[in-house]
mmCIF file of C-alpha atoms (C1' of nucleotides) in Angstrom:
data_model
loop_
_atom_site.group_PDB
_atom_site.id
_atom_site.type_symbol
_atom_site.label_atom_id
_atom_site.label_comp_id
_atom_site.label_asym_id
_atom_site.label_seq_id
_atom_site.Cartn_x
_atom_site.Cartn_y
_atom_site.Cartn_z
ATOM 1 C CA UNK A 1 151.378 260.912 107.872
ATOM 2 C CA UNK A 2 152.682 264.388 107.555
ATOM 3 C CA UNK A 3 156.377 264.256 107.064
ATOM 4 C CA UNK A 4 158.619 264.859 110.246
ATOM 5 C CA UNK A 5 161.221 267.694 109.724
ATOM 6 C CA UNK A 6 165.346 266.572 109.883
ATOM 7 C CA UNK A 7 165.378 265.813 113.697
ATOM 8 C CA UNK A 8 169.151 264.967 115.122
ATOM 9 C CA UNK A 9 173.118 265.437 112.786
ATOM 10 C CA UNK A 10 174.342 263.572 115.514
ATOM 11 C CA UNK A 11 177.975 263.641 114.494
ATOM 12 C CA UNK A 12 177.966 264.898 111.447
ATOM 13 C CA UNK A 13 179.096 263.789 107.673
ATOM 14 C CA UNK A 14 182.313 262.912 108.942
ATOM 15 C CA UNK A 15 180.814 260.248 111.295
ATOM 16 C CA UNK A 16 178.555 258.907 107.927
ATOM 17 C CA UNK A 17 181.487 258.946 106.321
ATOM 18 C CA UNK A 18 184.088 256.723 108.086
ATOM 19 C CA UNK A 19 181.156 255.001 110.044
ATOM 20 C CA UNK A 20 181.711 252.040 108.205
ATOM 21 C CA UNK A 21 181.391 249.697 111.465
ATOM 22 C CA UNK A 22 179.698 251.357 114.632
ATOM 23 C CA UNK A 23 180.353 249.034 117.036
ATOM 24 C CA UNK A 24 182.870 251.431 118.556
ATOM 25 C CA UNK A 25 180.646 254.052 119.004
ATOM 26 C CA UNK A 26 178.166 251.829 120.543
ATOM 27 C CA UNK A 27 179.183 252.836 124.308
ATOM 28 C CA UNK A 28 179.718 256.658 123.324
ATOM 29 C CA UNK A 29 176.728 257.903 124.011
ATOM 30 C CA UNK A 30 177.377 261.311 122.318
ATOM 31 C CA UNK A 31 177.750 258.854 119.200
ATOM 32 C CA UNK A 32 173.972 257.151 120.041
ATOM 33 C CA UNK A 33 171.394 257.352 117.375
ATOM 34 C CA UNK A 34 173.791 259.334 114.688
ATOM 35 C CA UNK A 35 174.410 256.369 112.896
ATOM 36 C CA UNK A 36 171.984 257.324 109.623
ATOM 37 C CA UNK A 37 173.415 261.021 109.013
ATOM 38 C CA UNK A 38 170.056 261.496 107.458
ATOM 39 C CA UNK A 39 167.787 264.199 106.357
ATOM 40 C CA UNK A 40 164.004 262.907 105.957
ATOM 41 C CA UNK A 41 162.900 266.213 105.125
ATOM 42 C CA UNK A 42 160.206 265.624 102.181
ATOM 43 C CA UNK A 43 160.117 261.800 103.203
ATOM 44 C CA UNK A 44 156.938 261.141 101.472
ATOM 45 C CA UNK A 45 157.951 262.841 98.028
ATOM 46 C CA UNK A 46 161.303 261.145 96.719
ATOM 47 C CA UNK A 47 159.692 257.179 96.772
ATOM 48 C CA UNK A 48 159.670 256.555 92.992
ATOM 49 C CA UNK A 49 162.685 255.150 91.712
ATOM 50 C CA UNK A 50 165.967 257.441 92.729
ATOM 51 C CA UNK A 51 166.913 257.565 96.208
ATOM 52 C CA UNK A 52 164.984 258.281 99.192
ATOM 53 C CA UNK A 53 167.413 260.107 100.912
ATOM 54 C CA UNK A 54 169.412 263.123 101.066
ATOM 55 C CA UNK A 55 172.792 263.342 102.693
ATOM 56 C CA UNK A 56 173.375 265.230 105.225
ATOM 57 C CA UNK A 57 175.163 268.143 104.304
ATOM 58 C CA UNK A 58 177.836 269.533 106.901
ATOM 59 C CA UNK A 59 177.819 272.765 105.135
ATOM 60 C CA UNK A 60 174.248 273.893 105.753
ATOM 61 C CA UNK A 61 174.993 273.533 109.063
ATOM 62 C CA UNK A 62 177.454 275.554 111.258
ATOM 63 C CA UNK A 63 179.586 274.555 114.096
ATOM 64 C CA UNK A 64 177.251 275.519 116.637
ATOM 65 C CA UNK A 65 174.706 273.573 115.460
ATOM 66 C CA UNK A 66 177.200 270.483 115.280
ATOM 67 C CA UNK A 67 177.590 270.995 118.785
ATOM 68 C CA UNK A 68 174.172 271.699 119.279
ATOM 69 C CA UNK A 69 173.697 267.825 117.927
ATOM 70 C CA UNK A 70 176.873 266.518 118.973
ATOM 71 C CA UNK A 71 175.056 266.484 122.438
ATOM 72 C CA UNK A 72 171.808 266.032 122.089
ATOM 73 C CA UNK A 73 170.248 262.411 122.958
ATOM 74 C CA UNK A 74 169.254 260.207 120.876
ATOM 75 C CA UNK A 75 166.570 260.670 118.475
ATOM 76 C CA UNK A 76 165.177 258.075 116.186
ATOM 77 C CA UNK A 77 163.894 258.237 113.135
ATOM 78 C CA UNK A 78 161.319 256.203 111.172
ATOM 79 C CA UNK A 79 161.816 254.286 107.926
ATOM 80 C CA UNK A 80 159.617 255.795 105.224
ATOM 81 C CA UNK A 81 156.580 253.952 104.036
ATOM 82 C CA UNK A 82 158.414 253.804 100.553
ATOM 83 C CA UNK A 83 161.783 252.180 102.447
ATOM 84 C CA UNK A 84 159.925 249.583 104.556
ATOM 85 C CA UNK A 85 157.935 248.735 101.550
ATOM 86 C CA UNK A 86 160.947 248.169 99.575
ATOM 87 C CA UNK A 87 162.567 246.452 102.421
ATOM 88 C CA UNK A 88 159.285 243.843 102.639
ATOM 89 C CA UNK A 89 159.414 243.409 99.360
ATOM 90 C CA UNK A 90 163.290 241.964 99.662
ATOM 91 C CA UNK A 91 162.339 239.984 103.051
ATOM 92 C CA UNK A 92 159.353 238.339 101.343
ATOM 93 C CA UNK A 93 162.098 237.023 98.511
ATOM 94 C CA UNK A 94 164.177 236.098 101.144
ATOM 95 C CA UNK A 95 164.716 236.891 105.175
ATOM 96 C CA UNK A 96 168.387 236.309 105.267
ATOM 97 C CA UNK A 97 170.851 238.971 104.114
ATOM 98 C CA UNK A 98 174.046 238.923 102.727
ATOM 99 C CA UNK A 99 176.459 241.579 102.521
ATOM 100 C CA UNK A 100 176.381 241.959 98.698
ATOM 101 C CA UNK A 101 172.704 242.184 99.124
ATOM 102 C CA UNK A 102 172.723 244.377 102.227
ATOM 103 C CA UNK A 103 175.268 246.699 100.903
ATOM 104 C CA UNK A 104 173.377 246.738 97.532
ATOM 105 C CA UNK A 105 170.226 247.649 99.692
ATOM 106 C CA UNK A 106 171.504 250.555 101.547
ATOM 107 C CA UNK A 107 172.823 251.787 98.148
ATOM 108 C CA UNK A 108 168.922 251.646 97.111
ATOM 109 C CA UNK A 109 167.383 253.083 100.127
ATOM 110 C CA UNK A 110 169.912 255.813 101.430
ATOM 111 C CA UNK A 111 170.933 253.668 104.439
ATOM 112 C CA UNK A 112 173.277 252.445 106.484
ATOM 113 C CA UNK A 113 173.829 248.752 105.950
ATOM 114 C CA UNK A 114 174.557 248.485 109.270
ATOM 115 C CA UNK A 115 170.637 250.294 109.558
ATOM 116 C CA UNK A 116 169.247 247.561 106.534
ATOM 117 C CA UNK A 117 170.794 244.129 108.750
ATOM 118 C CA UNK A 118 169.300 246.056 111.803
ATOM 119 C CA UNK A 119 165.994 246.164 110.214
ATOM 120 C CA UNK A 120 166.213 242.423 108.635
ATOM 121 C CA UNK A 121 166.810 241.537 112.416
ATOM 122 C CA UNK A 122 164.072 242.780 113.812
ATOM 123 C CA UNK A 123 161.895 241.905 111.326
ATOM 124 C CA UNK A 124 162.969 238.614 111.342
ATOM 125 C CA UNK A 125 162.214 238.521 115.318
ATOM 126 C CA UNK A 126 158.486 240.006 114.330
ATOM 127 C CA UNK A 127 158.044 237.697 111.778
ATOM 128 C CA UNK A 128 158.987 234.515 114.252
ATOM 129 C CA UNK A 129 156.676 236.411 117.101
ATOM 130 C CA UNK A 130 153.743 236.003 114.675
ATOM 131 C CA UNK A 131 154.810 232.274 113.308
ATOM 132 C CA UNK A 132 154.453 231.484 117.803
ATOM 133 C CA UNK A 133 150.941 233.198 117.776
ATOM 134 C CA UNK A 134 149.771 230.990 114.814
ATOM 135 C CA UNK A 135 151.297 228.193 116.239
ATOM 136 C CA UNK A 136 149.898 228.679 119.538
ATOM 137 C CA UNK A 137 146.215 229.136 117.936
ATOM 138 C CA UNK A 138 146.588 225.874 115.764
ATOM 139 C CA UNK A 139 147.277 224.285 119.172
ATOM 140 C CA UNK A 140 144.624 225.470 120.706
ATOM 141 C CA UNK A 141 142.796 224.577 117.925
ATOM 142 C CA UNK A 142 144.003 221.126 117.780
ATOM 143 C CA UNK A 143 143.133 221.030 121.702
ATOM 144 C CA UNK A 144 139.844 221.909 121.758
ATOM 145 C CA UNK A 145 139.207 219.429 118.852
ATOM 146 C CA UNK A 146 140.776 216.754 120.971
ATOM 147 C CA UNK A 147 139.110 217.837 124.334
ATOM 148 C CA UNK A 148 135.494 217.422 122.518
ATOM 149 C CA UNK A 149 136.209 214.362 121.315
ATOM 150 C CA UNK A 150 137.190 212.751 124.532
ATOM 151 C CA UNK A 151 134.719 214.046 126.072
ATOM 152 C CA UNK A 152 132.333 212.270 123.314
ATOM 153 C CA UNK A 153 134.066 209.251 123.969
ATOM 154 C CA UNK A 154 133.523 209.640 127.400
ATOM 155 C CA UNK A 155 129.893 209.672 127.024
ATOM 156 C CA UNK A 156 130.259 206.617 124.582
ATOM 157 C CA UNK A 157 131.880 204.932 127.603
ATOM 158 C CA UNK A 158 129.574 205.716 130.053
ATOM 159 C CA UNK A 159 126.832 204.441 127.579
ATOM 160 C CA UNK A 160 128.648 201.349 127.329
ATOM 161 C CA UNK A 161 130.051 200.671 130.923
ATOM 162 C CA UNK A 162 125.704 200.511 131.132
ATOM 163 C CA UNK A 163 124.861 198.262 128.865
ATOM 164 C CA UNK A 164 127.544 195.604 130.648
ATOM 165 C CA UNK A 165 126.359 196.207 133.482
ATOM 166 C CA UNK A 166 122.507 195.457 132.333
ATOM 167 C CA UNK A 167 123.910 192.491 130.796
ATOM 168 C CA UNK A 168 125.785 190.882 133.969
ATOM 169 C CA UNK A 169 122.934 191.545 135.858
ATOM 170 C CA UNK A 170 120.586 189.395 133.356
ATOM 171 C CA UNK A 171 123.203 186.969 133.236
ATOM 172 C CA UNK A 172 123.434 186.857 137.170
ATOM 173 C CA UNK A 173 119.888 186.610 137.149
ATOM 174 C CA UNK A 174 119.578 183.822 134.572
ATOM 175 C CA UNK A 175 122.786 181.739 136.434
ATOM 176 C CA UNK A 176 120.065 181.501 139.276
ATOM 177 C CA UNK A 177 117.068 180.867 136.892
ATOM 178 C CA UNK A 178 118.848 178.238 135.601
ATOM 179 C CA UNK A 179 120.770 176.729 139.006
ATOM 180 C CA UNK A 180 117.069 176.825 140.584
ATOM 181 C CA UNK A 181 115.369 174.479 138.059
ATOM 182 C CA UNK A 182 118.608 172.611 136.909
ATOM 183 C CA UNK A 183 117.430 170.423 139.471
ATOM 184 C CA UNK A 184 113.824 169.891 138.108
ATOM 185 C CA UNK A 185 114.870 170.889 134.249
ATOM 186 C CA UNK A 186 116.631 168.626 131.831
ATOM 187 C CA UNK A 187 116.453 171.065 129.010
ATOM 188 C CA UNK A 188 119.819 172.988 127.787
ATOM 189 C CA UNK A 189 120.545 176.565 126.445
ATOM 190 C CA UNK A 190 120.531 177.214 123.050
ATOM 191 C CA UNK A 191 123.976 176.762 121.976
ATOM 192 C CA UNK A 192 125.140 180.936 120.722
ATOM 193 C CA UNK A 193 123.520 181.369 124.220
ATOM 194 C CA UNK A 194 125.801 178.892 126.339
ATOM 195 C CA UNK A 195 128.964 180.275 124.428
ATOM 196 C CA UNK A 196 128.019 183.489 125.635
ATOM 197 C CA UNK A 197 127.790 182.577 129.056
ATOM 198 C CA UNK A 198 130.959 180.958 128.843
ATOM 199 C CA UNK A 199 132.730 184.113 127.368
ATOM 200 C CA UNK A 200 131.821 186.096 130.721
ATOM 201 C CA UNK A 201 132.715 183.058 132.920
ATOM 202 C CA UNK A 202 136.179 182.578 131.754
ATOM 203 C CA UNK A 203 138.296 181.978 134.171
ATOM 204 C CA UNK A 204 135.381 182.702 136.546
ATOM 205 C CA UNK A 205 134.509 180.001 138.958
ATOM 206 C CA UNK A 206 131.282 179.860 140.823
ATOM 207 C CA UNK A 207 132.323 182.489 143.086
ATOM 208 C CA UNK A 208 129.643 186.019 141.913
ATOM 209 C CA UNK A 209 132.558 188.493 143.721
ATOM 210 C CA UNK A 210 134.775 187.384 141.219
ATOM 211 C CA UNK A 211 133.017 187.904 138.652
ATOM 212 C CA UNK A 212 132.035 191.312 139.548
ATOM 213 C CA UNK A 213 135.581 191.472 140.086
ATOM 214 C CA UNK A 214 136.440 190.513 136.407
ATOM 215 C CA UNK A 215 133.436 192.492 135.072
ATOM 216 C CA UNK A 216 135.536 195.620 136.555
ATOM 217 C CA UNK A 217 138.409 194.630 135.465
ATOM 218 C CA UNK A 218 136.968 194.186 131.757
ATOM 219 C CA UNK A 219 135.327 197.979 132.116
ATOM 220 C CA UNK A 220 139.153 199.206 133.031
ATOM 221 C CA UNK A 221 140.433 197.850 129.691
ATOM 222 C CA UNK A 222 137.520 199.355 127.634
ATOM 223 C CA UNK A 223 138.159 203.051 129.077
ATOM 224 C CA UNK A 224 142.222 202.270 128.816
ATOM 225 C CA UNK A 225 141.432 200.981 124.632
ATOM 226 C CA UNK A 226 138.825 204.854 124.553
ATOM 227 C CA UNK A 227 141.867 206.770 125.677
ATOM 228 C CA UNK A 228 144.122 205.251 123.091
ATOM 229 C CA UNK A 229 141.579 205.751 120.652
ATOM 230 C CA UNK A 230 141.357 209.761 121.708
ATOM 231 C CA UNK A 231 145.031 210.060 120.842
ATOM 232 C CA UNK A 232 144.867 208.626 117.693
ATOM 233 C CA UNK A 233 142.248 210.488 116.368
ATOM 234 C CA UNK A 234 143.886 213.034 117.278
ATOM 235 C CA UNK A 235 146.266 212.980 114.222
ATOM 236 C CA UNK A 236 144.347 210.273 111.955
ATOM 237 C CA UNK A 237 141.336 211.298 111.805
ATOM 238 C CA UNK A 238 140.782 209.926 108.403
ATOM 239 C CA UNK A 239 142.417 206.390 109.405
ATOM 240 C CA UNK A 240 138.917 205.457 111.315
ATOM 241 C CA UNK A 241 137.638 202.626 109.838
ATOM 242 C CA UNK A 242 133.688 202.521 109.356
ATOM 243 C CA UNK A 243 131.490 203.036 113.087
ATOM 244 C CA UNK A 244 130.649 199.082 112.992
ATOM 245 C CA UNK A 245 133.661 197.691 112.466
ATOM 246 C CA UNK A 246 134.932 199.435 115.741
ATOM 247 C CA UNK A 247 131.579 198.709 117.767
ATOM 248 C CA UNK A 248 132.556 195.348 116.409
ATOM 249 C CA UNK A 249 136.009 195.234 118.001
ATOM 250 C CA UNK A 250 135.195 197.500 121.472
ATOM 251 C CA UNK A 251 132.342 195.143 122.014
ATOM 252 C CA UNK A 252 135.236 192.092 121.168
ATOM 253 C CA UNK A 253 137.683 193.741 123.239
ATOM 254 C CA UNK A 254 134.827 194.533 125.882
ATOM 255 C CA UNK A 255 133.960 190.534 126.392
ATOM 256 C CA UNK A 256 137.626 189.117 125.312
ATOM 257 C CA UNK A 257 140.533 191.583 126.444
ATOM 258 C CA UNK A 258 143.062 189.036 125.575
ATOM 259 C CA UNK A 259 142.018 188.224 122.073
ATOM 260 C CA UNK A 260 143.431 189.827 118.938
ATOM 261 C CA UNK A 261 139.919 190.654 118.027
ATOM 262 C CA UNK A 262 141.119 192.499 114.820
ATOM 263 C CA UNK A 263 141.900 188.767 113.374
ATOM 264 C CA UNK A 264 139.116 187.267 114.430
ATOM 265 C CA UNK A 265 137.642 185.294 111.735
ATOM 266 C CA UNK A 266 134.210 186.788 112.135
ATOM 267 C CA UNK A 267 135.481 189.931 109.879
ATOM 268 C CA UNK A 268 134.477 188.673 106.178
ATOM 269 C CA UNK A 269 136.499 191.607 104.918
ATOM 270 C CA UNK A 270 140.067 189.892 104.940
ATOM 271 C CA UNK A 271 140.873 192.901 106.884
ATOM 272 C CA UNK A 272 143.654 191.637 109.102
ATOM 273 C CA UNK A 273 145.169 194.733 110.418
ATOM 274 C CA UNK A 274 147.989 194.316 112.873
ATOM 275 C CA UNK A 275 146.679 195.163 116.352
ATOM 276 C CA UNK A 276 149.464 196.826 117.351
ATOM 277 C CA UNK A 277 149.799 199.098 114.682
ATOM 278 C CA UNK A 278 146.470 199.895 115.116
ATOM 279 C CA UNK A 279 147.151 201.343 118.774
ATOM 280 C CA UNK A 280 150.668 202.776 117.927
ATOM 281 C CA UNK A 281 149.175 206.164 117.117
ATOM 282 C CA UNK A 282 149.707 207.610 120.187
ATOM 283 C CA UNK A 283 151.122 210.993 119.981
ATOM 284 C CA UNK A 284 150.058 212.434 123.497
ATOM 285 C CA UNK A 285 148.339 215.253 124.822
ATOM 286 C CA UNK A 286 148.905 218.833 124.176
ATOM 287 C CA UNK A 287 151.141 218.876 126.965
ATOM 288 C CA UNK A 288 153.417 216.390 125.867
ATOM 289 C CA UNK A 289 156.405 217.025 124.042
ATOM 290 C CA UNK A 290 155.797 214.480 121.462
ATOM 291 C CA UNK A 291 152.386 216.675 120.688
ATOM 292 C CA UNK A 292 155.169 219.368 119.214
ATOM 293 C CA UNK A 293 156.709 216.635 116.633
ATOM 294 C CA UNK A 294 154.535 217.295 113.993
ATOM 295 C CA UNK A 295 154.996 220.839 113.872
ATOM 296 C CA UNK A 296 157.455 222.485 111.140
ATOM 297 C CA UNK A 297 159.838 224.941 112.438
ATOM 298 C "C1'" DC B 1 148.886 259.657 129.398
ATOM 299 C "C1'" DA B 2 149.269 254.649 129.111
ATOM 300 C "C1'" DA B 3 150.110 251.251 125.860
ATOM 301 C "C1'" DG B 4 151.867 249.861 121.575
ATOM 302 C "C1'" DT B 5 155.332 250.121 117.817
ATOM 303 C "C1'" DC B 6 159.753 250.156 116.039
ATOM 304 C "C1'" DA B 7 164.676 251.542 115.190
ATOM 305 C "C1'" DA B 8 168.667 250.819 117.542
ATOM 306 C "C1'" DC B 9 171.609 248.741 120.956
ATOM 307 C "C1'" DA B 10 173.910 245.029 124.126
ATOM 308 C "C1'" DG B 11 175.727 240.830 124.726
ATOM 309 C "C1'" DG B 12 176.236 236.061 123.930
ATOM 310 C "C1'" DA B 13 176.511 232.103 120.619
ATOM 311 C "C1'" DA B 14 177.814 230.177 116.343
ATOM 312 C "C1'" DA B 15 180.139 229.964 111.968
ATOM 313 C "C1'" DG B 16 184.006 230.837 109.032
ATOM 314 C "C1'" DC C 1 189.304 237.230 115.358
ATOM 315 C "C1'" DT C 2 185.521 238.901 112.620
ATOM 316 C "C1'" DT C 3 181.006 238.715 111.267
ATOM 317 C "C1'" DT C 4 176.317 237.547 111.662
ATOM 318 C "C1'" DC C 5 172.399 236.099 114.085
ATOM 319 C "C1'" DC C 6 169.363 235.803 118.058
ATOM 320 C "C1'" DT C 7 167.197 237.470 122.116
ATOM 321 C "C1'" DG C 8 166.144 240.854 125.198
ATOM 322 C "C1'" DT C 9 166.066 245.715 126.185
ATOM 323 C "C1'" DT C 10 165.873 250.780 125.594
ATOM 324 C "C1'" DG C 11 163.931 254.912 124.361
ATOM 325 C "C1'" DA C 12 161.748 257.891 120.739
ATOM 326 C "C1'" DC C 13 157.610 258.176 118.731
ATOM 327 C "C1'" DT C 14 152.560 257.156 117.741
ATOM 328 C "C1'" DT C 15 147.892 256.210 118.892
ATOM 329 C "C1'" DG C 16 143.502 255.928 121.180
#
DNA sequence: CAAGTCAACAGGAAAG
DNA sequence: CTTTCCTGTTGACTTG
């Protein structure tokens, strides 16, 4: 960038001088924008190692061209590329400033240190701006992630909710097979199929609405057990145990909603996981606060 | 010339 | 009370 002539003395070396707080000046606006008395005049040349600045010197400059500035509006000036590197360098080793360091600073760079906590400031504010747009991709991220996988487990569900309902129909169709020659046949189930039956009759009496009733009521808790399961994939992804293990346990949960089917004897692992830590993952959607705990501020 | 960037400012809150 | 920080805003300046 070509460098930008001196542009505004604003009030002069006096002002740089015994400007050691501005705040006073802050509603003068005759005083706005000469807080740096600064000349950037060969900006890009003075970068290595002395200062990057020259004072402002009152005696180049007459009385009518102190006026001349004393009035003009503000003007601001850019930091050089050799002062905001130097600055980035400092906020990288650290974003907060003290006044030893901020003093120490302006000494370095030709500033104000009133112009080096102004710039830590709003570079701070930048740097959080950018932390909120990463944030808010990782959420979306994280969302997306989540809204495929529900929408895989819906599918799953779907699949499922199927398959019980081919399998009450059989069994609604055998219960008559087997009512209609009860009478003439003598002969009994075999015995893995009679427990069956008597898993989906629980409670059931002879009464088919019922049962339909139940059926429905079995479905309900399967989709409430997919939605848990959603949520804690969500965050513990890794935690899944292996495919048949939980086909194992939905098709459990599917037939006997109020068994603790994760101690059922039938696992040969001697994996006896509590159930209810197994469901505590829930962390919520994206829209709920408890979504946000995980994230580091 | 509109939109974006950035130094600087205003005002309130918090810390000491 | 002073100082610093945060947040929002202003206006000069740059860029496409």
């Amino acid at each position: 960038m070509a460098a930008r002539s001196f542009l505004y003395g604003g009030g002069g070396g006096d002002v740089l001088i015994t400007n050691k707080r501005p705040d006073p000046f802050r509603s003068s606006a005759a005083f706005q924008g000469s807080r740096s008395m600064l000349s950037f005049e060969d900006r890009g040349n003075n970068g290595s190692g002395g200062q990057f600045w020259q004072s402002f010197d009152h005696e180049d400059n007459g009385d009518d061209e102190y006026d001349e500035y004393f009035h003009q509006p503000e003007k601001k000036r850019r930091l050089t590329s050799d002062q905001v590197r130097f600055l980035e360098n400092s906020f990288e080793s650290d974003n907060k400033l003290e006044p030893d360091r901020k003093v120490q600073l302006a000494k370095e760079l030709g500033l104000q240190p009133r112009q080096v906590a102004i710039w830590f400031q709003n570079r701070r504010a930048r740097w959080k701006n950018k932390q909120l747009e990463k944030d808010y991709d990782d959420l979306q991220e994280s969302y997306n992630k989540l809204k495929a996988n529900y929408e895989n487990l819906v599918k799953e569900k779907e699949k499922l909710k199927s398959e019980v309902d081919e399998l009450s129909d059989r069994i609604i169709l055998q219960e008559k097979g087997t009512s209609d020659s009860s009478s003439t046949k003598s002969t009994s189930q075999p015995q893995t199929h009679k427990q069956h039956i008597h898993i989906l009759e629980e409670d059931v009496p002879e009464d088919n609405g019922n049962f339909t009733e139940k059926i429905t009521e079995l479905e309900n808790g399967v989709q409430t057990s997919l939605v848990e399961r959603v949520d804690s994939s969500y965050v513990f992804e890794q935690e899944q145990s292996d495919g048949s293990l939980d086909e194992e346990n939905n098709l459990c949960r599917m037939f006997l909603p109020s068994v603790d089917c994760y101690t059922l004897p039938k696992i040969e692992n001697g994996d006896h996981r509590d159930p209810q830590s197994v469901n505590s993952y829930y962390l919520g959607l994206p829209g709920d606060d408890q979504a946000f705990g995980f994230w580091s501020y």
